[in-house]
XYZ file of C-alpha atoms in Angstrom:
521
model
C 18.467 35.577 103.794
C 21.928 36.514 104.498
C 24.558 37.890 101.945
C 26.558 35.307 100.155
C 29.748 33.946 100.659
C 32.796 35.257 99.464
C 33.455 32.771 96.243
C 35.794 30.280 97.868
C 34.150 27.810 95.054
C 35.841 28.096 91.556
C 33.519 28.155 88.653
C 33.619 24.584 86.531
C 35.224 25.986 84.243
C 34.559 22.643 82.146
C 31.048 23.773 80.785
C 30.419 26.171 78.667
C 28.156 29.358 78.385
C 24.701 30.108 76.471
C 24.245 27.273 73.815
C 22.524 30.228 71.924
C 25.153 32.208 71.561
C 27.856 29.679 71.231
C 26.088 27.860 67.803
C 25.142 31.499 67.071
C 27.548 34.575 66.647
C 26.382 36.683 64.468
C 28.015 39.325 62.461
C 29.314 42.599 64.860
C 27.217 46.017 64.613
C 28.792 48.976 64.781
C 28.554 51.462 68.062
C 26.563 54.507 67.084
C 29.891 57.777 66.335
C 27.115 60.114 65.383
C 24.387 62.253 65.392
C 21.406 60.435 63.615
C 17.698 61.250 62.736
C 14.802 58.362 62.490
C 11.338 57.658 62.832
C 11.666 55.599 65.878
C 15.088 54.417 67.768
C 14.725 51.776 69.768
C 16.961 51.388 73.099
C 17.771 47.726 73.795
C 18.274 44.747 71.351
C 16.590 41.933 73.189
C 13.122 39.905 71.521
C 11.148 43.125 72.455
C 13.393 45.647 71.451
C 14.249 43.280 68.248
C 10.715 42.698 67.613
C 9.342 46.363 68.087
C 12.206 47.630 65.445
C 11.420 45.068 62.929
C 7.657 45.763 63.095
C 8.405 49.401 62.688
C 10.571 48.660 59.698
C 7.909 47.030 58.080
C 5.454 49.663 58.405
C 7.888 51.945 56.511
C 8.916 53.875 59.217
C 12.944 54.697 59.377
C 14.410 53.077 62.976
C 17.489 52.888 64.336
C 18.203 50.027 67.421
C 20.751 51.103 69.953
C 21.959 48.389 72.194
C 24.923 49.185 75.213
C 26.272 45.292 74.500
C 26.117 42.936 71.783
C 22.374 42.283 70.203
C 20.569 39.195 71.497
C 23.297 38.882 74.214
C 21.757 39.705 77.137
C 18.691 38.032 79.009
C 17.629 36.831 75.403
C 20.813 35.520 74.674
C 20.381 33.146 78.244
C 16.658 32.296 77.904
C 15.451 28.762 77.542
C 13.345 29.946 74.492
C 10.145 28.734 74.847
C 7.444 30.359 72.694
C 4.163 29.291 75.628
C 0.665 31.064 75.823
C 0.880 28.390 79.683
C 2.785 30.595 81.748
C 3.093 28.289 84.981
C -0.100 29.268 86.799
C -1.733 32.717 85.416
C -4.744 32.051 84.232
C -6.266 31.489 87.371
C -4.884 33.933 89.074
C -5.550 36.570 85.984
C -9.029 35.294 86.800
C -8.858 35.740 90.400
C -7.387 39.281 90.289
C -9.067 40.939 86.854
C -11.477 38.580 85.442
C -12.543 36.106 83.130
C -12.280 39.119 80.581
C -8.385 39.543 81.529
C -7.399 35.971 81.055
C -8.924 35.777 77.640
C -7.110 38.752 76.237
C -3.555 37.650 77.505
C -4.387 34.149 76.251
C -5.449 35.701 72.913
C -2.637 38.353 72.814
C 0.062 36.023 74.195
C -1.213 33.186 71.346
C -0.978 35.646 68.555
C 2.460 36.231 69.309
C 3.011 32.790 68.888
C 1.436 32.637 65.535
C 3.363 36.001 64.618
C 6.505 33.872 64.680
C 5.508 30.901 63.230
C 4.471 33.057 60.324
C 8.154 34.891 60.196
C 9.953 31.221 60.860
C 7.665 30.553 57.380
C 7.526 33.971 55.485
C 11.380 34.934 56.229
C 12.745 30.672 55.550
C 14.561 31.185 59.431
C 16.409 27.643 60.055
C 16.004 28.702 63.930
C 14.911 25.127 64.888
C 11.323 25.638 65.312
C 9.523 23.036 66.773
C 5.487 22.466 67.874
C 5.426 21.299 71.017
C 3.068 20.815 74.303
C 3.312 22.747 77.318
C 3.057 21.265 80.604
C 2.565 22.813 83.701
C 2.384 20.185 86.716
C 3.091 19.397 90.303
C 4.523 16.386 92.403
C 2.257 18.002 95.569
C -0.872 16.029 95.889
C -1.319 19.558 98.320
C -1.045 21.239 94.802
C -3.076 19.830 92.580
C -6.577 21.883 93.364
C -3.733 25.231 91.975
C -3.102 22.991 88.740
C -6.826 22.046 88.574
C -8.035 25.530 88.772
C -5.334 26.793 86.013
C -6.425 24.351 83.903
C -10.073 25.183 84.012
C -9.147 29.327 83.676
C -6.668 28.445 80.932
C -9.645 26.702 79.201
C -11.994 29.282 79.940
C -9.122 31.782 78.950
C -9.309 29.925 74.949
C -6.143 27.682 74.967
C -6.921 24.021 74.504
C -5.759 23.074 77.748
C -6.635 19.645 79.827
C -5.748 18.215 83.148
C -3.301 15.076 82.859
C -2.010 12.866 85.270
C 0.689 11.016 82.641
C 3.209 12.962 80.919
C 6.461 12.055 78.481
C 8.556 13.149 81.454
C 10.493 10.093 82.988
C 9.671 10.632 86.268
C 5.754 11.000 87.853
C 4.110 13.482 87.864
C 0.389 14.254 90.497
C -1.215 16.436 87.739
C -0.482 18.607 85.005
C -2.170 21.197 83.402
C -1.184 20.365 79.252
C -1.799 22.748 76.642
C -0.932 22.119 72.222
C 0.184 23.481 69.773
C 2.675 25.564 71.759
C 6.345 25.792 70.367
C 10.625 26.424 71.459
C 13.108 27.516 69.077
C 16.785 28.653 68.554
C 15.978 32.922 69.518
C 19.248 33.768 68.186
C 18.888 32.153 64.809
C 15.437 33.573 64.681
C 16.298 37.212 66.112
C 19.655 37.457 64.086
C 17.526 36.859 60.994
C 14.549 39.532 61.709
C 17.887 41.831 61.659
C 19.101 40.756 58.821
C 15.429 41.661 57.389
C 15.124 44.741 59.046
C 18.360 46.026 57.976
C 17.584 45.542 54.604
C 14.408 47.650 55.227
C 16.515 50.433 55.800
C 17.164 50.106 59.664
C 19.718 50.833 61.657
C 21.832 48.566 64.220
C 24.141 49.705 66.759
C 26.243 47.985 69.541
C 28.378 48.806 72.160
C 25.970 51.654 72.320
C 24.993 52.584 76.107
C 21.933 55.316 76.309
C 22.350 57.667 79.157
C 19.828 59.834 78.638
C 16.053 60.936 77.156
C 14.876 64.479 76.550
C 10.715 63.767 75.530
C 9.144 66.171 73.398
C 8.309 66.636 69.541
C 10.726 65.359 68.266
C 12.510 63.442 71.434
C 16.225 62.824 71.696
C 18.247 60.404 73.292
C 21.661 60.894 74.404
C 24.690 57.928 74.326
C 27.877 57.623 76.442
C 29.749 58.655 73.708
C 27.938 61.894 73.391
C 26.005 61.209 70.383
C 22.306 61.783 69.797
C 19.476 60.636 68.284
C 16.377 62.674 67.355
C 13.009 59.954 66.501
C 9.524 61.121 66.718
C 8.958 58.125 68.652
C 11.501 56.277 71.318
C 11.025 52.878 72.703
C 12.971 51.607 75.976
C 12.866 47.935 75.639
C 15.908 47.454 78.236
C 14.463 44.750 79.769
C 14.359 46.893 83.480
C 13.807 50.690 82.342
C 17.065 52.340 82.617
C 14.894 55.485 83.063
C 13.111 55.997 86.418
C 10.310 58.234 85.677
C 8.159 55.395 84.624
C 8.639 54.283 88.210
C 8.432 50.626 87.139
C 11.480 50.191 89.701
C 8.590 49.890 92.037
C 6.546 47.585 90.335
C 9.231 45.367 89.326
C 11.204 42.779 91.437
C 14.510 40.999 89.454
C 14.843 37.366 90.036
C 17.635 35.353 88.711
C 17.336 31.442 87.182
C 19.943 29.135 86.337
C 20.365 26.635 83.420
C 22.272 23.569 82.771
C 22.403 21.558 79.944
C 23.665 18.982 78.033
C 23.394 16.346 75.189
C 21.199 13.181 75.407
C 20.088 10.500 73.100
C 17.181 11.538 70.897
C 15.238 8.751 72.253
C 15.329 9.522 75.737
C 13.641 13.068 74.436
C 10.489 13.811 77.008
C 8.832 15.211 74.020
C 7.553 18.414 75.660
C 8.604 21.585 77.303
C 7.690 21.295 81.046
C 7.910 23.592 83.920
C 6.600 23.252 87.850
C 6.288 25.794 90.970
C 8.129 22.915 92.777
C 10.892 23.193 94.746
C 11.878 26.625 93.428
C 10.838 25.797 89.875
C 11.993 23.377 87.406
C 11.788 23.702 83.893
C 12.177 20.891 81.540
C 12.646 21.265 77.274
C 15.080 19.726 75.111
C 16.433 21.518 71.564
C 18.022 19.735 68.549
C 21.604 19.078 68.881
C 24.342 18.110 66.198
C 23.840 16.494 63.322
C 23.601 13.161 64.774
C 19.892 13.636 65.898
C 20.633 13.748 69.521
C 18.856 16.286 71.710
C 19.864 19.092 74.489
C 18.592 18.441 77.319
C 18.167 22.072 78.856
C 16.826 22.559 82.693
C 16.379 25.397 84.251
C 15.281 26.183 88.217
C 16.916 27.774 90.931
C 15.371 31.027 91.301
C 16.575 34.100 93.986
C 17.038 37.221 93.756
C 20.435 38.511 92.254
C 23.457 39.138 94.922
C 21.187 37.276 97.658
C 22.434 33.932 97.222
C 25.682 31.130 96.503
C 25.275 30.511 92.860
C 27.703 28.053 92.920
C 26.134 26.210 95.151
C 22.574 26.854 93.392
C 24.187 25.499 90.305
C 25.765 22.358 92.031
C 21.850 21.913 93.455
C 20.370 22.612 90.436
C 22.969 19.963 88.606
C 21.990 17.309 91.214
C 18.617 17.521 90.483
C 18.759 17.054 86.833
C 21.477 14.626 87.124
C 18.870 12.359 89.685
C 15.766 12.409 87.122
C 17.879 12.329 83.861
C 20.796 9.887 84.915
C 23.612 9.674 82.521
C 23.524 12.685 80.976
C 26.989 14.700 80.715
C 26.015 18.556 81.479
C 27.961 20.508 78.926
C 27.058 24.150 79.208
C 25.648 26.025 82.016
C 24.423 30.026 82.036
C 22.020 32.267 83.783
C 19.671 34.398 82.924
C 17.414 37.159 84.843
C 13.636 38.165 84.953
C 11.122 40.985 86.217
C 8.116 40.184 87.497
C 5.612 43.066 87.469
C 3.553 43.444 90.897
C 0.082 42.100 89.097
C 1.340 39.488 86.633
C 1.296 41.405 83.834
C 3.914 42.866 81.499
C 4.333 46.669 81.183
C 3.751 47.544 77.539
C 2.451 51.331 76.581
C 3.334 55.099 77.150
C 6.547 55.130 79.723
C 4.726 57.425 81.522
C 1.040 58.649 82.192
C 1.953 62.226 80.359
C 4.356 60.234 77.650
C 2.828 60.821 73.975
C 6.079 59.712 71.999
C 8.094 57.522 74.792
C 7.026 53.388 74.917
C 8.308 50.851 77.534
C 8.489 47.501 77.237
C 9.125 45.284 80.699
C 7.930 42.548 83.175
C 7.425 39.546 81.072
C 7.946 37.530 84.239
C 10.131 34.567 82.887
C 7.827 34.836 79.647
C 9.640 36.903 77.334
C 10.142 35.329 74.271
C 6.218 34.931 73.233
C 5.772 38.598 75.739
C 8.835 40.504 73.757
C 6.787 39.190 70.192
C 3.497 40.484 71.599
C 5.424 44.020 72.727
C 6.384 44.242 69.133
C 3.367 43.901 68.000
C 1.440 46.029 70.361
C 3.963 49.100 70.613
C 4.383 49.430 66.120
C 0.540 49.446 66.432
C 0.212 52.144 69.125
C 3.303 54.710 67.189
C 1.088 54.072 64.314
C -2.578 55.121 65.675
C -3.526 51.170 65.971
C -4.720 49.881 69.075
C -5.486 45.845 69.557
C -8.020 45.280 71.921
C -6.002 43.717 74.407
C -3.837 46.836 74.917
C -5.302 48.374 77.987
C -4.147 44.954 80.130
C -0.891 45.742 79.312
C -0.619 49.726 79.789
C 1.903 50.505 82.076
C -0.307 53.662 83.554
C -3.515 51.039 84.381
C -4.752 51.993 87.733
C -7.533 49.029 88.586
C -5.160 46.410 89.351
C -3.243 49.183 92.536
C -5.352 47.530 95.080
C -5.115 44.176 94.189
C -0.866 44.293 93.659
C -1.052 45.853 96.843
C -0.004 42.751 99.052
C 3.062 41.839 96.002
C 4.222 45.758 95.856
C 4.476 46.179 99.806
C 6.566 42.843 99.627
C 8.294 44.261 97.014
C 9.591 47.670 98.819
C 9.817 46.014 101.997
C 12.574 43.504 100.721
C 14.433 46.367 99.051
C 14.248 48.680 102.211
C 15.741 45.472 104.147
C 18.867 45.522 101.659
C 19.158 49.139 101.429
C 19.239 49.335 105.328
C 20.332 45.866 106.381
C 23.465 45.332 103.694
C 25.033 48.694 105.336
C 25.861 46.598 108.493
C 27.763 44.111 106.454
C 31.287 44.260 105.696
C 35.050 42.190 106.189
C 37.620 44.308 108.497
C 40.160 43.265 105.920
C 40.304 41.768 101.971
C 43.252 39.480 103.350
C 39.637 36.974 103.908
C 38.790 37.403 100.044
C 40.343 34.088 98.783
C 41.991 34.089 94.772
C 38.702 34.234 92.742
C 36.707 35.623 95.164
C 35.195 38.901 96.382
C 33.585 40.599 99.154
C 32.750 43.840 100.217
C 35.358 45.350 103.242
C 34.601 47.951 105.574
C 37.443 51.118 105.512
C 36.941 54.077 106.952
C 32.979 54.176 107.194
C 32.868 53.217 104.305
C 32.271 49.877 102.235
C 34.721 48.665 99.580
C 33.827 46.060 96.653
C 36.805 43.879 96.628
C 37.634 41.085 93.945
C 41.036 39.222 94.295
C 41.527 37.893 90.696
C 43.286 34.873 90.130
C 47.257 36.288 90.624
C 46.158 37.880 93.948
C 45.990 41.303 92.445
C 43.242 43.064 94.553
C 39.842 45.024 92.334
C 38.182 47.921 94.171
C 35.214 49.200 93.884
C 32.134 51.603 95.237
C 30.349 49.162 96.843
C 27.002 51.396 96.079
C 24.899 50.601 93.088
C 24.974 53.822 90.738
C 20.798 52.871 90.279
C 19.730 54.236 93.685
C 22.498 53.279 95.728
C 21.740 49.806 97.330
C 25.269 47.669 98.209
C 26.183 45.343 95.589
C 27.114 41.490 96.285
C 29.921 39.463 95.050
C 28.795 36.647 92.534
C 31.651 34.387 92.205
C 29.973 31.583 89.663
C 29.863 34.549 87.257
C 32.515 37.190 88.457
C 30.015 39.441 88.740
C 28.791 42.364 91.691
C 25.062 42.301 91.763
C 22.227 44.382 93.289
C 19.746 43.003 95.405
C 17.477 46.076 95.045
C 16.730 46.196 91.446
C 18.682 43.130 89.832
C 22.048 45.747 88.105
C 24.885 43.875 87.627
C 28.610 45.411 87.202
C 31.988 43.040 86.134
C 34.858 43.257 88.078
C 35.800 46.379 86.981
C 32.855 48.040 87.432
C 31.308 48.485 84.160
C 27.437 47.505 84.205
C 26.615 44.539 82.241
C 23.302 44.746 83.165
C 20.467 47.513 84.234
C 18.963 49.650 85.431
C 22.035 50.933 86.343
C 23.710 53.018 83.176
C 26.851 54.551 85.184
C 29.847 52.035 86.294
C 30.641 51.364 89.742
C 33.385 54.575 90.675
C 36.614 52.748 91.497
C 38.551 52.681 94.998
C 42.344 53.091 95.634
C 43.056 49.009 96.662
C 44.972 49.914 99.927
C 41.779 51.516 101.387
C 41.253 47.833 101.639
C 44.212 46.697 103.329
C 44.597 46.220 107.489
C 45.827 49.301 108.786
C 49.387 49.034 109.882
């Protein structure tokens, strides 16, 4: 695939953001202006890194939560919030790859988290809009449907009450679904914002606008922030969502893939009653949320999926729009956002010791578009293991597992080949000139050897940047639906400015004089 264009598109500027965080603010943390000493610290605020300090907290154990943005406000703060043990096809292919064995432990660990929220939504009274609902996983393919009747018969075999279906609540037809009950979708910032409330009433410790730049592992371990300060824990967690630190080498085992959303209000009873999600053209995924006070419904879709800096996003979100517009006519779309995932090489998230000789470091990443029940379960599993616990289904998750190398050898060679393209193949690529970039746009201009990240803002005023990702040096890519450079390599993202808004990357992109840009005379 080639490199994008240069944002001639301006975004509609009509919609609006993430519904979450628009009907849910929350109160501001404070950055971190000092040295501090806890049991555990925490480095990222999203449902894992949420979840893991509020387990902590109620084990006793002092915990600070460092967070380089705003909590909640990242990936979490752009899911579509569905709390699933059906995630699209992976049963059968747990099955296929592990065994029978494999399937039933995520099913049973992945279904626990579930439960684990339900009893919080209960135990804590969290107005996060909880809702039961069935999960649907199904296909318009007749070509498809031995995939969806295989999943169903693993996810059955795997525990879940799962059936095959050929009728659905969905107004269009569907060739076959896999359905499972008793799954469930809520509000994640209502419910998140509240387990901080709790857990900062425990005693623990919140902190935004908070980057970590660096870990020192040992007894006690430290970790460093931009501004110099440190923290000293017996035990540190990086639930960044990608590690920002290599040595677990999950940048190898990881592959970012970006998803866009559009939604918007519909009568309640047009509601399909379900949250639904196919493999079909480039996924679609189907759930509505309450909205107002008038009983209407958000209808939320989601689809679209590439990998970041590789594609038009405005022209994914005009495709994905079309689509939901044909199958849900009448509908007004309101709000539009996107949000990013890591699939790990063999399905499975990376939960455990960062590294094989970590004692005291924990990662959590890889949930794979499945974070919000994956993040609960990393809670879970990671306060157990700090605490000399150990469920049973924590070797599937251990980031050092070694059976599965083989198998995700096909996925990981896939994996390094497409970065190798973009590390080699984006250096060729480059305007003679930013007098091209267009008002809104951006680009990346060749001047002398060297490559330029260019953004022309809306008064013409030129932005320059390193074009090289500060991660491991792949070239960024203008994304003009979000004003954003992305990396194709490893999924960091950097504003116009430079500063990251999203890792692995923890340094900004260095800035260039704007005239380097320019023709020469």
């Amino acid at each position: 695939m080639g490199r994008p264009g240069r944002g001639t598109r301006r975004r509609m500027d009509s919609t609006q953001g993430s519904y979450w965080i628009e009907t849910a603010p929350g109160e501001a943390y404070p950055p971190l202006d000092g040295d501090l000493d806890v049991d555990v610290v925490v480095v990222g605020a999203g449902i894992a890194g949420i979840s893991t300090a509020y387990e902590v907290a109620r084990l006793g154990r002092s915990v600070a939560l460092l967070e380089a943005g705003t909590v909640a406000g990242g990936v979490t703060g752009h899911t579509t919030a569905k709390v699933s043990a059906l995630h699209t096809l992976v049963y059968d292919k747990l099955r296929r790859t592990r065994d029978e064995e494999a399937a039933r432990l995520y099913a049973v660990s992945q279904s626990e988290a579930i439960e684990r929220a339900a009893e919080l939504v209960d135990e804590l009274g969290i107005a996060c809009d909880w809702e039961r609902r069935d999960a649907y996983t199904y296909t318009h393919d007749a070509g498809q449907v031995p995939k969806i009747r295989a999943e169903t018969d693993a996810a059955r075999a795997a525990g879940l009450s799962a059936e095959l279906v050929t009728d659905t609540p969905l107004p269009y037809p569907v060739t076959a679904a896999v359905k499972v009950t008793g799954q469930a979708q809520f509000h994640p910032r209502k419910y998140l914002l509240a387990l901080l409330d709790d857990c900062v009433a425990r005693g623990g410790r919140v902190f935004e606008h908070t980057p970590v730049v660096g870990l020192h592992e040992g007894e006690p371990c430290r970790v460093t922030t931009e501004s110099g300060a440190t923290v000293t824990a017996r035990d540190v967690v990086v639930a960044t969502h990608y590690p920002i630190f290599d040595r677990s080498m999950a940048f190898a085992r990881l592959s970012s893939r970006r998803e866009l959303v559009v939604a918007g209000p519909m009568a309640a009873g047009r509601d399909p009653d379900g949250m639904y999600i196919t493999p079909d053209e480039g996924t679609r995924s189907v759930r509505t949320a309450p909205y107002g006070s008038d009983g209407q419904r958000l209808l939320i879709i989601t689809g679209e999926h590439f990998t970041p800096g590789t594609a038009d996003t405005d022209e994914r979100f005009a495709r994905l729009t079309s689509w939901a517009t044909e199958h849900f006519p009448g509908v007004t779309f309101t709000h539009r956002w996107a949000t990013q995932d890591n699939d790990p090489t063999d399905t499975v998230p990376l939960v455990g010791p960062l590294h094989h000789g970590a004692r005291h470091a924990w990662v959590a990443t890889g949930f794979g578009g499945w974070g919000m029940s994956g993040g609960i379960m990393a809670g879970r599993l990671l306060s157990d293991l700090m605490t000399g616990g150990r469920p049973v289904w924590a070797d599937l998750y251990d980031p050092r597992r070694l059976r599965t190398v083989a198998r995700e050898a096909p996925a990981f060679l896939q994996h390094q080949a497409k970065v190798g393209k973009h590390f080699i193949g984006d250096r060729l690529h480059g305007l003679d000139s930013a007098d091209e970039i267009p008002p809104g746009g951006g680009d990346i201009v060749r001047a002398g050897g060297k490559q330029i990240a260019v953004h022309r803002d809306e008064g013409g005023q030129l932005h320059a940047l390193s074009a090289r990702c500060t991660h491991l040096g792949c070239i960024v890519s203008f994304n003009s639906a979000e004003r954003s450079w992305d990396c194709p390599c490893h999924g960091s993202r950097f504003d116009v400015d430079g500063k990251v808004i999203q890792g692995p990357a923890t340094k900004p992109l260095e800035q260039r004089e704007p005239r380097h840009a320019e023709p020469s005379e």
